[in-house]
mmCIF file with all atom_site columns, C-alpha atoms in Angstrom:
data_model
loop_
_atom_site.group_PDB
_atom_site.id
_atom_site.type_symbol
_atom_site.label_atom_id
_atom_site.label_alt_id
_atom_site.label_comp_id
_atom_site.label_asym_id
_atom_site.label_entity_id
_atom_site.label_seq_id
_atom_site.pdbx_PDB_ins_code
_atom_site.Cartn_x
_atom_site.Cartn_y
_atom_site.Cartn_z
_atom_site.occupancy
_atom_site.B_iso_or_equiv
_atom_site.pdbx_formal_charge
_atom_site.auth_seq_id
_atom_site.auth_comp_id
_atom_site.auth_asym_id
_atom_site.auth_atom_id
_atom_site.pdbx_PDB_model_num
ATOM 1  C CA . MET A 1 1  ? 0.000   0.000   0.000  1.00 96.00 ? 249 MET A CA 1
ATOM 2  C CA . VAL A 1 2  ? 1.096   3.561   -0.613 1.00 98.00 ? 250 VAL A CA 1
ATOM 3  C CA . TYR A 1 3  ? -0.183  6.222   1.792  1.00 98.00 ? 251 TYR A CA 1
ATOM 4  C CA . GLN A 1 4  ? 0.132   9.964   1.219  1.00 98.00 ? 252 GLN A CA 1
ATOM 5  C CA . THR A 1 5  ? 1.015   11.567  4.553  1.00 97.00 ? 253 THR A CA 1
ATOM 6  C CA . GLN A 1 6  ? -0.411  14.821  5.871  1.00 96.00 ? 254 GLN A CA 1
ATOM 7  C CA . GLY A 1 7  ? 1.238   17.313  8.219  1.00 95.00 ? 255 GLY A CA 1
ATOM 8  C CA . THR A 1 8  ? 4.710   15.730  8.253  1.00 95.00 ? 256 THR A CA 1
ATOM 9  C CA . CYS A 1 9  ? 8.031   16.158  6.493  1.00 93.00 ? 257 CYS A CA 1
ATOM 10 C CA . SER A 1 10 ? 7.699   12.732  4.920  1.00 96.00 ? 258 SER A CA 1
ATOM 11 C CA . ARG A 1 11 ? 5.415   12.726  1.899  1.00 97.00 ? 259 ARG A CA 1
ATOM 12 C CA . GLU A 1 12 ? 4.592   9.072   1.521  1.00 98.00 ? 260 GLU A CA 1
ATOM 13 C CA . ILE A 1 13 ? 4.710   5.733   3.327  1.00 98.00 ? 261 ILE A CA 1
ATOM 14 C CA . SER A 1 14 ? 4.722   2.430   1.491  1.00 98.00 ? 262 SER A CA 1
ATOM 15 C CA . PHE A 1 15 ? 4.399   -0.999  3.046  1.00 98.00 ? 263 PHE A CA 1
ATOM 16 C CA . ASP A 1 16 ? 3.133   -4.529  2.574  1.00 98.00 ? 264 ASP A CA 1
ATOM 17 C CA . VAL A 1 17 ? 1.106   -6.672  4.950  1.00 98.00 ? 265 VAL A CA 1
ATOM 18 C CA . GLU A 1 18 ? 1.429   -10.458 5.017  1.00 97.00 ? 266 GLU A CA 1
ATOM 19 C CA . GLY A 1 19 ? -0.616  -12.414 7.535  1.00 94.00 ? 267 GLY A CA 1
ATOM 20 C CA . ASN A 1 20 ? -1.341  -9.204  9.499  1.00 96.00 ? 268 ASN A CA 1
ATOM 21 C CA . LYS A 1 21 ? 2.433   -8.614  9.780  1.00 98.00 ? 269 LYS A CA 1
ATOM 22 C CA . LEU A 1 22 ? 4.051   -5.425  8.513  1.00 98.00 ? 270 LEU A CA 1
ATOM 23 C CA . LYS A 1 23 ? 6.689   -5.784  5.779  1.00 98.00 ? 271 LYS A CA 1
ATOM 24 C CA . ASN A 1 24 ? 8.808   -3.536  3.544  1.00 98.00 ? 272 ASN A CA 1
ATOM 25 C CA . VAL A 1 25 ? 8.070   -0.238  5.314  1.00 97.00 ? 273 VAL A CA 1
ATOM 26 C CA . SER A 1 26 ? 9.623   2.794   3.637  1.00 97.00 ? 274 SER A CA 1
ATOM 27 C CA . PHE A 1 27 ? 9.092   6.537   3.902  1.00 97.00 ? 275 PHE A CA 1
ATOM 28 C CA . LYS A 1 28 ? 9.718   9.184   1.215  1.00 97.00 ? 276 LYS A CA 1
ATOM 29 C CA . GLY A 1 29 ? 11.045  12.446  2.562  1.00 95.00 ? 277 GLY A CA 1
ATOM 30 C CA . GLY A 1 30 ? 11.453  13.258  6.220  1.00 94.00 ? 278 GLY A CA 1
ATOM 31 C CA . CYS A 1 31 ? 14.339  12.390  8.534  1.00 93.00 ? 279 CYS A CA 1
ATOM 32 C CA . ASN A 1 32 ? 16.006  9.647   6.539  1.00 93.00 ? 280 ASN A CA 1
ATOM 33 C CA . GLY A 1 33 ? 17.897  7.846   9.320  1.00 95.00 ? 281 GLY A CA 1
ATOM 34 C CA . ASN A 1 34 ? 15.086  7.991   11.845 1.00 95.00 ? 282 ASN A CA 1
ATOM 35 C CA . LEU A 1 35 ? 12.508  6.774   9.361  1.00 96.00 ? 283 LEU A CA 1
ATOM 36 C CA . LYS A 1 36 ? 14.723  3.915   8.187  1.00 96.00 ? 284 LYS A CA 1
ATOM 37 C CA . GLY A 1 37 ? 15.056  2.989   11.858 1.00 96.00 ? 285 GLY A CA 1
ATOM 38 C CA . ILE A 1 38 ? 11.300  3.039   12.402 1.00 97.00 ? 286 ILE A CA 1
ATOM 39 C CA . GLY A 1 39 ? 10.851  0.848   9.342  1.00 97.00 ? 287 GLY A CA 1
ATOM 40 C CA . LYS A 1 40 ? 13.334  -1.714  10.673 1.00 97.00 ? 288 LYS A CA 1
ATOM 41 C CA . LEU A 1 41 ? 11.835  -1.659  14.188 1.00 97.00 ? 289 LEU A CA 1
ATOM 42 C CA . VAL A 1 42 ? 8.290   -2.387  13.006 1.00 98.00 ? 290 VAL A CA 1
ATOM 43 C CA . GLU A 1 43 ? 9.301   -4.970  10.371 1.00 98.00 ? 291 GLU A CA 1
ATOM 44 C CA . GLY A 1 44 ? 7.470   -8.229  11.072 1.00 98.00 ? 292 GLY A CA 1
ATOM 45 C CA . MET A 1 45 ? 5.273   -6.758  13.814 1.00 98.00 ? 293 MET A CA 1
ATOM 46 C CA . ASP A 1 46 ? 1.549   -7.326  13.958 1.00 98.00 ? 294 ASP A CA 1
ATOM 47 C CA . ILE A 1 47 ? -0.123  -4.244  12.471 1.00 98.00 ? 295 ILE A CA 1
ATOM 48 C CA . ASP A 1 48 ? -2.418  -3.838  15.490 1.00 98.00 ? 296 ASP A CA 1
ATOM 49 C CA . GLU A 1 49 ? 0.625   -3.735  17.788 1.00 98.00 ? 297 GLU A CA 1
ATOM 50 C CA . VAL A 1 50 ? 2.255   -1.077  15.596 1.00 98.00 ? 298 VAL A CA 1
ATOM 51 C CA . ILE A 1 51 ? -0.927  1.021   15.732 1.00 98.00 ? 299 ILE A CA 1
ATOM 52 C CA . ASN A 1 52 ? -1.094  0.683   19.520 1.00 98.00 ? 300 ASN A CA 1
ATOM 53 C CA . ARG A 1 53 ? 2.547   1.735   19.938 1.00 97.00 ? 301 ARG A CA 1
ATOM 54 C CA . VAL A 1 54 ? 2.773   4.718   17.573 1.00 98.00 ? 302 VAL A CA 1
ATOM 55 C CA . GLU A 1 55 ? -0.729  6.183   17.247 1.00 98.00 ? 303 GLU A CA 1
ATOM 56 C CA . GLY A 1 56 ? -0.967  9.696   18.667 1.00 97.00 ? 304 GLY A CA 1
ATOM 57 C CA . ILE A 1 57 ? 2.766   10.473  18.735 1.00 97.00 ? 305 ILE A CA 1
ATOM 58 C CA . GLN A 1 58 ? 3.316   14.158  17.989 1.00 96.00 ? 306 GLN A CA 1
ATOM 59 C CA . CYS A 1 59 ? 6.314   15.858  16.372 1.00 94.00 ? 307 CYS A CA 1
ATOM 60 C CA . GLY A 1 60 ? 7.017   19.071  18.254 1.00 92.00 ? 308 GLY A CA 1
ATOM 61 C CA . ALA A 1 61 ? 3.930   21.289  18.141 1.00 94.00 ? 309 ALA A CA 1
ATOM 62 C CA . ARG A 1 62 ? 2.437   19.348  15.229 1.00 94.00 ? 310 ARG A CA 1
ATOM 63 C CA . PRO A 1 63 ? -0.639  17.252  16.026 1.00 96.00 ? 311 PRO A CA 1
ATOM 64 C CA . THR A 1 64 ? 0.872   14.276  14.160 1.00 97.00 ? 312 THR A CA 1
ATOM 65 C CA . SER A 1 65 ? 4.225   12.687  13.299 1.00 97.00 ? 313 SER A CA 1
ATOM 66 C CA . CYS A 1 66 ? 5.648   10.171  10.872 1.00 97.00 ? 314 CYS A CA 1
ATOM 67 C CA . PRO A 1 67 ? 4.957   7.289   13.299 1.00 97.00 ? 315 PRO A CA 1
ATOM 68 C CA . ASP A 1 68 ? 1.395   8.578   13.821 1.00 98.00 ? 316 ASP A CA 1
ATOM 69 C CA . GLN A 1 69 ? 0.966   8.767   10.056 1.00 98.00 ? 317 GLN A CA 1
ATOM 70 C CA . LEU A 1 70 ? 2.075   5.128   9.855  1.00 98.00 ? 318 LEU A CA 1
ATOM 71 C CA . ALA A 1 71 ? -0.663  4.236   12.361 1.00 98.00 ? 319 ALA A CA 1
ATOM 72 C CA . ARG A 1 72 ? -3.198  6.127   10.251 1.00 98.00 ? 320 ARG A CA 1
ATOM 73 C CA . ALA A 1 73 ? -2.000  4.337   7.120  1.00 98.00 ? 321 ALA A CA 1
ATOM 74 C CA . LEU A 1 74 ? -2.378  0.972   8.839  1.00 98.00 ? 322 LEU A CA 1
ATOM 75 C CA . LYS A 1 75 ? -5.880  1.857   10.041 1.00 98.00 ? 323 LYS A CA 1
ATOM 76 C CA . GLN A 1 76 ? -6.800  2.805   6.471  1.00 97.00 ? 324 GLN A CA 1
ATOM 77 C CA . TYR A 1 77 ? -5.335  -0.483  5.244  1.00 97.00 ? 325 TYR A CA 1
ATOM 78 C CA . LYS A 1 78 ? -7.409  -2.403  7.772  1.00 97.00 ? 326 LYS A CA 1
ATOM 79 C CA . ALA A 1 79 ? -10.592 -0.530  6.778  1.00 96.00 ? 327 ALA A CA 1
ATOM 80 C CA . GLU A 1 80 ? -9.977  -1.229  3.080  1.00 95.00 ? 328 GLU A CA 1
ATOM 81 C CA . HIS A 1 81 ? -9.260  -4.930  3.684  1.00 93.00 ? 329 HIS A CA 1
ATOM 82 C CA . ALA A 1 82 ? -11.861 -5.649  6.369  1.00 88.00 ? 330 ALA A CA 1
ATOM 83 C CA . SER A 1 83 ? -14.068 -7.692  4.046  1.00 71.00 ? 331 SER A CA 1
ATOM 84 C CA . ASN A 1 84 ? -11.192 -9.653  2.464  1.00 60.00 ? 332 ASN A CA 1
#
């Protein structure tokens, strides 16, 4: 899935889900090293666990962050694949 972020330095998040596990997470734009690290840390995790851990994280005064945007992307993925 490719998700267009809102309110962050990163512009896009792409990822795959296999058996409810997160795979191949990558961010376009943003803090390159930190976002590569986030991608590696969540690799293979259950998507519900990722949502629980990163949802609501803020970046400075912004009401969202790249990790929060990942949670939003995963929630959208779940909504789109609920009937599958």
